[in-house]
PDB file of C-alpha atoms in Angstrom:
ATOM      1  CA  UNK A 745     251.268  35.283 -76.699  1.00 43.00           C
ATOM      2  CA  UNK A 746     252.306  38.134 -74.121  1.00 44.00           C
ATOM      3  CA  UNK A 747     255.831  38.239 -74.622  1.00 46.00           C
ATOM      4  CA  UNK A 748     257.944  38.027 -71.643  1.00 58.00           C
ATOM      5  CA  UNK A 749     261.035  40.459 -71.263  1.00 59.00           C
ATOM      6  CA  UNK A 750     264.656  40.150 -69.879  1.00 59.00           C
ATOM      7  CA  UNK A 751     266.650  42.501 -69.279  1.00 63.00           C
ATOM      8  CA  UNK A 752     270.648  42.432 -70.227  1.00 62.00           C
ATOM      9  CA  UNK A 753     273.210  44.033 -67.822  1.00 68.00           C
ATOM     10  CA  UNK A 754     276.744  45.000 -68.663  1.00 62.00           C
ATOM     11  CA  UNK A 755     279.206  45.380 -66.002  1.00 63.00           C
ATOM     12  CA  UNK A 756     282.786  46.781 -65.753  1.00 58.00           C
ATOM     13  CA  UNK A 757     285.262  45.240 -64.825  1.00 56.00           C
ATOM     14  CA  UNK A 758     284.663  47.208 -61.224  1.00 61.00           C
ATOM     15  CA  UNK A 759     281.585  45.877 -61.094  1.00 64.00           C
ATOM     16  CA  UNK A 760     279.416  49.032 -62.084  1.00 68.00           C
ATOM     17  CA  UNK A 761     276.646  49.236 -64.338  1.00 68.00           C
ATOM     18  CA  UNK A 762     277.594  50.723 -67.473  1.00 62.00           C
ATOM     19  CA  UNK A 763     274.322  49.639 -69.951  1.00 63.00           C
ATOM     20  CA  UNK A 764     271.389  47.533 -69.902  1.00 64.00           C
ATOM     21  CA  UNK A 765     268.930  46.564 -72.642  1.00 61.00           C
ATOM     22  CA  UNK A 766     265.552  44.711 -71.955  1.00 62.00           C
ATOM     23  CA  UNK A 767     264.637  41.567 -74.882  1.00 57.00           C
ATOM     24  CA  UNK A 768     261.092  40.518 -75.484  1.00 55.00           C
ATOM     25  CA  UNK A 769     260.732  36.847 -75.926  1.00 53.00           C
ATOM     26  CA  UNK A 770     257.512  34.642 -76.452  1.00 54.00           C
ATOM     27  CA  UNK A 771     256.788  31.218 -77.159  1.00 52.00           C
ATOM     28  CA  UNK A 772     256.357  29.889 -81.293  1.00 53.00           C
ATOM     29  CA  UNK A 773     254.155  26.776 -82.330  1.00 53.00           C
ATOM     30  CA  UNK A 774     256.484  23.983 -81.003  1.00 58.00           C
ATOM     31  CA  UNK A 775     256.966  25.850 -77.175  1.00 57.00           C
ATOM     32  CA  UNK A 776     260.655  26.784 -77.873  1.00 54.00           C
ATOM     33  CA  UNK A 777     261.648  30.994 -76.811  1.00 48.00           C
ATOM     34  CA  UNK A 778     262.103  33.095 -79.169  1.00 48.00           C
ATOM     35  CA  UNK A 779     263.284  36.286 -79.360  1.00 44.00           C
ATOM     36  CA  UNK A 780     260.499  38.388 -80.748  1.00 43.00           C
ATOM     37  CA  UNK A 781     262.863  41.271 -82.172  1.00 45.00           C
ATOM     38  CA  UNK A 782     265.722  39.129 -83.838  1.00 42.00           C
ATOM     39  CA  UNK A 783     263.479  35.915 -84.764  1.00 39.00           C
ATOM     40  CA  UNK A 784     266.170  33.650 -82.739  1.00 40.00           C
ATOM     41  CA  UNK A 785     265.507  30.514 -81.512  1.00 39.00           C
ATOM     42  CA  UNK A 786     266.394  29.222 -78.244  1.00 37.00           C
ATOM     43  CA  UNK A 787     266.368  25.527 -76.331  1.00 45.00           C
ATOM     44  CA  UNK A 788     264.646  26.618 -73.096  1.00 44.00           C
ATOM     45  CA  UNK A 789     261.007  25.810 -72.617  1.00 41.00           C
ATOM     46  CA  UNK A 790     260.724  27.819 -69.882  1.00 45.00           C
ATOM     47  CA  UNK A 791     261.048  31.605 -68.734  1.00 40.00           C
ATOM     48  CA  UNK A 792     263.523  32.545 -66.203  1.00 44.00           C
ATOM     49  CA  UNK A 793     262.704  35.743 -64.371  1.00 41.00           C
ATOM     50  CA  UNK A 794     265.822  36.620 -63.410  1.00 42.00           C
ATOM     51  CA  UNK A 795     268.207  38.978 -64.888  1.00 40.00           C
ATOM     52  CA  UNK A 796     270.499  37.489 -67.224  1.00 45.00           C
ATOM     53  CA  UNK A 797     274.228  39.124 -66.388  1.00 50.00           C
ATOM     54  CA  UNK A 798     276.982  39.604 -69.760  1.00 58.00           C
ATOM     55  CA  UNK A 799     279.938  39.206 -69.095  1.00 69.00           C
ATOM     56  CA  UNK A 800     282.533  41.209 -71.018  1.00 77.00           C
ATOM     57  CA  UNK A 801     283.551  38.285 -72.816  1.00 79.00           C
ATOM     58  CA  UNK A 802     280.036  37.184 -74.503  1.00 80.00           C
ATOM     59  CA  UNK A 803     279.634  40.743 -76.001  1.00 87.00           C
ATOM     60  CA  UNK A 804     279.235  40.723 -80.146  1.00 91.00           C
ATOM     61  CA  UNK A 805     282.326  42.470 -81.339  1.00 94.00           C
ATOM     62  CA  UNK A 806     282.777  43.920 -84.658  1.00 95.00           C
ATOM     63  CA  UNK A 807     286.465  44.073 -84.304  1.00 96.00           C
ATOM     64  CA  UNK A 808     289.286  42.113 -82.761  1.00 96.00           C
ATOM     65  CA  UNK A 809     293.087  42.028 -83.276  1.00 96.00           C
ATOM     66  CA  UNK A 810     296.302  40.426 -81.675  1.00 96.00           C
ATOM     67  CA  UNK A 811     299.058  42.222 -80.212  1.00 95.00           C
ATOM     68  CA  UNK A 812     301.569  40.024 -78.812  1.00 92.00           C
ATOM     69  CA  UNK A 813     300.020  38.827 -75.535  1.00 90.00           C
ATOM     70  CA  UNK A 814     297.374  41.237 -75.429  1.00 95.00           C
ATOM     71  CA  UNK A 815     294.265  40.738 -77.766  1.00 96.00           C
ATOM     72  CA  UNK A 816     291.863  44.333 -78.039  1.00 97.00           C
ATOM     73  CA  UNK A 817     288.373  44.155 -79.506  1.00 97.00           C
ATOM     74  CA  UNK A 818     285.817  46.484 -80.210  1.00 97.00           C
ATOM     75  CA  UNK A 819     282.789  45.375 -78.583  1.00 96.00           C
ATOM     76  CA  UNK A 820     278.561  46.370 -78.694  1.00 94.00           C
ATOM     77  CA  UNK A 821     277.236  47.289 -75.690  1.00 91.00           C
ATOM     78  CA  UNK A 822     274.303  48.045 -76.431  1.00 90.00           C
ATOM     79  CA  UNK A 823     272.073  49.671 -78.978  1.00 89.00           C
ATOM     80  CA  UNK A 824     270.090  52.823 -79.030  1.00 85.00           C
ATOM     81  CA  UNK A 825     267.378  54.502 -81.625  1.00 78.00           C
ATOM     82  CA  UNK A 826     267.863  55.986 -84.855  1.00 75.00           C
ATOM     83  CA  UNK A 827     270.322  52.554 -86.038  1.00 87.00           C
ATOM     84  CA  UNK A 828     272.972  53.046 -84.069  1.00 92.00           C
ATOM     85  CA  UNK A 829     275.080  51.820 -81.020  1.00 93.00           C
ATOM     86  CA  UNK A 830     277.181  52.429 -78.160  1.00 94.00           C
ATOM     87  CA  UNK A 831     280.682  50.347 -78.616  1.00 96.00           C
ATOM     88  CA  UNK A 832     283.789  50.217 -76.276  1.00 96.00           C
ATOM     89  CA  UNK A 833     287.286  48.796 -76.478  1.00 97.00           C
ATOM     90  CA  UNK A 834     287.852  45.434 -74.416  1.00 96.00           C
ATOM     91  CA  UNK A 835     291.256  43.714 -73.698  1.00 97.00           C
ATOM     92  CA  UNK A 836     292.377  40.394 -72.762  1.00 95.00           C
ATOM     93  CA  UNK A 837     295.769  39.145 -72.139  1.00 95.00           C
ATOM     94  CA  UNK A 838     294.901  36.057 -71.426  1.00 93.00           C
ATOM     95  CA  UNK A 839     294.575  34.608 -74.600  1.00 90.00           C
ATOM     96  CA  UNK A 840     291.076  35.574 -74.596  1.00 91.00           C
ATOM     97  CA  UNK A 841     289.849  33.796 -71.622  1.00 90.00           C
ATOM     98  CA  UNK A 842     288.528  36.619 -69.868  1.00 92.00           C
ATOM     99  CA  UNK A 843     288.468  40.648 -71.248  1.00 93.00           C
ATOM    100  CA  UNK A 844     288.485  43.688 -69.382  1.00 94.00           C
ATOM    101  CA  UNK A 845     286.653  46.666 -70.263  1.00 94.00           C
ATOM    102  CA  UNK A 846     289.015  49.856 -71.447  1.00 96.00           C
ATOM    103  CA  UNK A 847     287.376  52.448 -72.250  1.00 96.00           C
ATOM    104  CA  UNK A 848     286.075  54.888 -70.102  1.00 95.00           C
ATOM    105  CA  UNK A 849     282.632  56.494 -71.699  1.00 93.00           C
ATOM    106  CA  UNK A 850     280.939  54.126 -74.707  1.00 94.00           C
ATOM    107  CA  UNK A 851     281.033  55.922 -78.190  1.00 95.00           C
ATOM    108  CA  UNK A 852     277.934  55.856 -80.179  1.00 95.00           C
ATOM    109  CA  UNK A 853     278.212  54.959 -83.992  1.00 96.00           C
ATOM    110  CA  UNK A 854     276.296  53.727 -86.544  1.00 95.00           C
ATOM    111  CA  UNK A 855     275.205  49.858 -86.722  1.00 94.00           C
ATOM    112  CA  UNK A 856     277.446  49.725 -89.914  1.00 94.00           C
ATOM    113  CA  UNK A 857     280.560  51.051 -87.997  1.00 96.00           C
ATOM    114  CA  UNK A 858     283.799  49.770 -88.732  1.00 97.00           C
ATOM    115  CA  UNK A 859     287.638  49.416 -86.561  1.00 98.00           C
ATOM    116  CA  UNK A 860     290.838  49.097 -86.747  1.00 98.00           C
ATOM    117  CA  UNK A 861     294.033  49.463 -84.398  1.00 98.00           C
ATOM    118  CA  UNK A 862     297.327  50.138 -85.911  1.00 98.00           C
ATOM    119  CA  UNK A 863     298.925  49.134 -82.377  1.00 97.00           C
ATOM    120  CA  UNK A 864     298.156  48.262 -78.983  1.00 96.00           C
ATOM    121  CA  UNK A 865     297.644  52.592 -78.478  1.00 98.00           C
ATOM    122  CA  UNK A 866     296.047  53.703 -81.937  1.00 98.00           C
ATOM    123  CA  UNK A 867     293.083  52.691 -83.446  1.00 98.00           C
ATOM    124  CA  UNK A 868     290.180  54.006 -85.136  1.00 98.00           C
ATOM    125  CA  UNK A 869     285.979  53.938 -85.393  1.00 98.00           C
ATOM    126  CA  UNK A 870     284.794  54.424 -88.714  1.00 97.00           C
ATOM    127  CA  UNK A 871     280.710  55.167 -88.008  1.00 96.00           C
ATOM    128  CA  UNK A 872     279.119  55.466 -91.347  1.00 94.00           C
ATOM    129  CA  UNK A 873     281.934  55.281 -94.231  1.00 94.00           C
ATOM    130  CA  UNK A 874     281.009  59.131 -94.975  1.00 96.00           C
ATOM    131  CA  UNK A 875     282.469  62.255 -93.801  1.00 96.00           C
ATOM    132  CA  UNK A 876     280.075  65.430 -93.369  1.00 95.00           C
ATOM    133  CA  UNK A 877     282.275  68.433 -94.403  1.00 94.00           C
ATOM    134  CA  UNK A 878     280.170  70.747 -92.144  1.00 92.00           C
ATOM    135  CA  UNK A 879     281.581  68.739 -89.151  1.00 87.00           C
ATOM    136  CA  UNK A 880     278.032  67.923 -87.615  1.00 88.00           C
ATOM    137  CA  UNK A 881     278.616  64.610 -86.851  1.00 90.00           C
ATOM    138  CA  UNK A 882     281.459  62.727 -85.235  1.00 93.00           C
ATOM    139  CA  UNK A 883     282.527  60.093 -88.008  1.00 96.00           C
ATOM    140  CA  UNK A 884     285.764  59.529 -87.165  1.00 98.00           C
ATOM    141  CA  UNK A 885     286.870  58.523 -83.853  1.00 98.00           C
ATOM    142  CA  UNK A 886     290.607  58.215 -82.654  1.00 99.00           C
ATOM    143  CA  UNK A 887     292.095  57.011 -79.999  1.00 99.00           C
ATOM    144  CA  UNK A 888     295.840  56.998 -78.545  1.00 99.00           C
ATOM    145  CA  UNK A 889     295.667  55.343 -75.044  1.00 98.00           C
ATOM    146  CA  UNK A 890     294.495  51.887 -76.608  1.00 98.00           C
ATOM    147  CA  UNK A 891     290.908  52.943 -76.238  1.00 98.00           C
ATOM    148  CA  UNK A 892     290.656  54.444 -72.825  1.00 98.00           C
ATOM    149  CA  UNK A 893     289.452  57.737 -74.229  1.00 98.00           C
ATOM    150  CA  UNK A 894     288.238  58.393 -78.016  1.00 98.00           C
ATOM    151  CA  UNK A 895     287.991  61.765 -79.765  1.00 98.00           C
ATOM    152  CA  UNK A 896     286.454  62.617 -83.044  1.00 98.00           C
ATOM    153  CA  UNK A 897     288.711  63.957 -85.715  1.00 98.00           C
ATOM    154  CA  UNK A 898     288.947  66.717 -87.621  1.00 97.00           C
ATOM    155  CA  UNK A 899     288.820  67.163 -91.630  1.00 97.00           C
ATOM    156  CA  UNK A 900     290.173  70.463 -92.975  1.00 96.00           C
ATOM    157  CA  UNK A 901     288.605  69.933 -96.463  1.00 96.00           C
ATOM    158  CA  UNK A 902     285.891  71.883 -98.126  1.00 94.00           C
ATOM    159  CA  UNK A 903     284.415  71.333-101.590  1.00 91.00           C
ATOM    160  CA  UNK A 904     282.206  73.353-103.111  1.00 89.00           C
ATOM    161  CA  UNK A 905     278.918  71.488-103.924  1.00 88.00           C
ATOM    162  CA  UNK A 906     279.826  68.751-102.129  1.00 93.00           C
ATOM    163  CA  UNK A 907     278.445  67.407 -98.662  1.00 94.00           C
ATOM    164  CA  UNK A 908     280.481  64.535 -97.856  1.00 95.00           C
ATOM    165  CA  UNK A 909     283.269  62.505 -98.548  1.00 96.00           C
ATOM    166  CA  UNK A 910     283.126  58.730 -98.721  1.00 96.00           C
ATOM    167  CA  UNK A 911     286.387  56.355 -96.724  1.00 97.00           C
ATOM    168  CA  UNK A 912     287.179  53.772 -99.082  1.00 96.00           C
ATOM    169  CA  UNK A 913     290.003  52.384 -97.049  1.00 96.00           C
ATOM    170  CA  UNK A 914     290.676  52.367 -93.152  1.00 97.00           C
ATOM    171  CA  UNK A 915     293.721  54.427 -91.781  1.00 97.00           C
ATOM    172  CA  UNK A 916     297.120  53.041 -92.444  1.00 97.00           C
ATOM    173  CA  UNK A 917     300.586  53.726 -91.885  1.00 97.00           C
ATOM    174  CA  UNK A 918     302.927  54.603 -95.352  1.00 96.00           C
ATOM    175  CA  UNK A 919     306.262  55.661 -94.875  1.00 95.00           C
ATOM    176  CA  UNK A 920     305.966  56.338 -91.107  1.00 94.00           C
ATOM    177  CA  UNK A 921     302.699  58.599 -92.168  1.00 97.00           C
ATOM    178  CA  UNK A 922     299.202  58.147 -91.167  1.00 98.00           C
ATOM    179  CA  UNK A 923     297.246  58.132 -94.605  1.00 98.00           C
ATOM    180  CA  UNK A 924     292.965  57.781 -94.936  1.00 98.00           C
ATOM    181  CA  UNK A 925     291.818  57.031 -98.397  1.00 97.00           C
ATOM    182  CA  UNK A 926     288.260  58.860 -99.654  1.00 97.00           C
ATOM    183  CA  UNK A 927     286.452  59.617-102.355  1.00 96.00           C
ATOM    184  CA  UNK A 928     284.142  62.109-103.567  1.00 95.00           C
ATOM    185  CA  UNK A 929     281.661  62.330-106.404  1.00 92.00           C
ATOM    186  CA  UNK A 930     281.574  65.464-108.455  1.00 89.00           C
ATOM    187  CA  UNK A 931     281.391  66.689-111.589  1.00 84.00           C
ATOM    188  CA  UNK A 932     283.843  65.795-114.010  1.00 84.00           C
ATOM    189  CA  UNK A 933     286.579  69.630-114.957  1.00 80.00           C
ATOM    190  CA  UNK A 934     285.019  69.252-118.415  1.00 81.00           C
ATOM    191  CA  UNK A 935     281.566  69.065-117.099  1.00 79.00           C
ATOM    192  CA  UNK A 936     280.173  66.139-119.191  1.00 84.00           C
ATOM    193  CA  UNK A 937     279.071  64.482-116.283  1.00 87.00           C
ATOM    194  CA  UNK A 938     279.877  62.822-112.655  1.00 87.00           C
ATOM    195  CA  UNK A 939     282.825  60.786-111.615  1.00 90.00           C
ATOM    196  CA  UNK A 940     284.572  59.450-108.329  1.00 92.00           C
ATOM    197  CA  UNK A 941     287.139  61.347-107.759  1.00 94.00           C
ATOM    198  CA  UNK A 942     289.995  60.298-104.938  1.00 96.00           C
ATOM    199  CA  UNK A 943     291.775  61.964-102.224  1.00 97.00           C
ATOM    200  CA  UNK A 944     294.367  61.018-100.545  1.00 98.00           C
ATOM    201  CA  UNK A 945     294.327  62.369 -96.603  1.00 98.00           C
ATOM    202  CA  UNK A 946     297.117  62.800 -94.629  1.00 98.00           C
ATOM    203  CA  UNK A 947     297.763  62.805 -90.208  1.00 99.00           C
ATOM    204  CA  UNK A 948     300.700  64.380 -88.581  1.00 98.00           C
ATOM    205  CA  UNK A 949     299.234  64.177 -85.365  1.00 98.00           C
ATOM    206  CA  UNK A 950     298.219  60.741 -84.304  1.00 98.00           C
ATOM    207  CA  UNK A 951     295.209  61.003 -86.455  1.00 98.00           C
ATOM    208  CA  UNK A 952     293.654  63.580 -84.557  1.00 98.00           C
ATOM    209  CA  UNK A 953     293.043  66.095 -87.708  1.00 98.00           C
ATOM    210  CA  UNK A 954     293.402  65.502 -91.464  1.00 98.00           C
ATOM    211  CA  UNK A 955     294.396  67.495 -94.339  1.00 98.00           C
ATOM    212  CA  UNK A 956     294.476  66.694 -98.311  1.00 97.00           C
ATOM    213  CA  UNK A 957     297.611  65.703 -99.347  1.00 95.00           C
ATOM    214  CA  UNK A 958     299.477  67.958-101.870  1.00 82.00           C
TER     215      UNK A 958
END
């Protein structure tokens, strides 16, 4: 069959265009739609040719947490090549009737990218799990305005013969400090061999850059 396409909007919450993605769907053996890309199944026998419109709300999130009366996910909207995706930061306090977008420009991460918000200002987007110590990627992102705006942080580690560093624990707060637990794997001080060794990193400014604790 010639698959038919649709194409997905995403709107602000001030009504302007901020991604679209276009779906191919065709018909299987018993004339239900399915969605040639992700194999999913659908009750409709028939194609509609109109757009279909998402509204904040129906976006897959790979994060969510409550704050009070206020309830902030992490949302997709949309993906892009190479196996990654544009995410933003939606809010509701309404119980999580309705959300309203937050952030102002997506951030684009890896498919396997992980969140979390220490508090209705600060939270964190993990892309990949690993840290390049030449800084040519952003894998790290902070924010401090509960998502409006997201920069990527800075590591001042180097190790000789070693690329990256793996996070083997999201951010979290100890003793009113911002700690990030890695790893790296590198040759053992006798040299017999290979071993994972830990670090401990450590924020004194909101996250923004990290440094090895002593």
């Amino acid at each position: 069959d010639t698959p038919n396409s649709v194409k997905y909007t995403y709107y602000d919450n001030k009504g302007n265009v901020i991604n679209e993605k276009t779906v191919d769907f065709a018909k299987d053996k018993n004339g239900k739609i399915v969605d040639k890309d992700e194999h999913e199944s659908y009750d409709d026998t028939e194609f509609k040719e109109e757009d279909y419109y998402v509204l904040p709300e129906d976006l897959e999130s790979i994060y969510e947490k409550k704050f009070g009366k206020e309830i902030i996910r992490v949302s997709i909207t949309g993906y892009v090549l190479a196996q990654r995706m544009g995410v933003s930061v939606l809010k509701s306090t309404d119980g999580g009737k309705t959300f309203d977008y937050v952030t102002d420009e997506d951030i684009i991460v890896s498919r396997e990218a992980k969140a979390k918000f220490l508090n209705k200002k600060q939270g964190f987007v993990i892309s990949t799990g690993n840290i390049w110590l030449d800084g040519h990627s952003n894998d790290v992102y902070v924010t401090n305005d509960g998502g409006k705006t997201f920069t990527p942080a800075k590591f001042n580690y180097t190790h000789e013969g070693i690329q990256f560093i793996t996070v083997e624990k999201l951010p979290y707060l100890k003793n009113n400090t911002l700690h990030l637990k890695c790893s790296m794997y590198a040759s053992k001080s006798d040299g017999t061999g290979y071993e994972d060794i830990p670090l401990d990193f450590i924020s004194t400014d909101d996250g923004l850059t990290w440094n090895l604790s002593e």
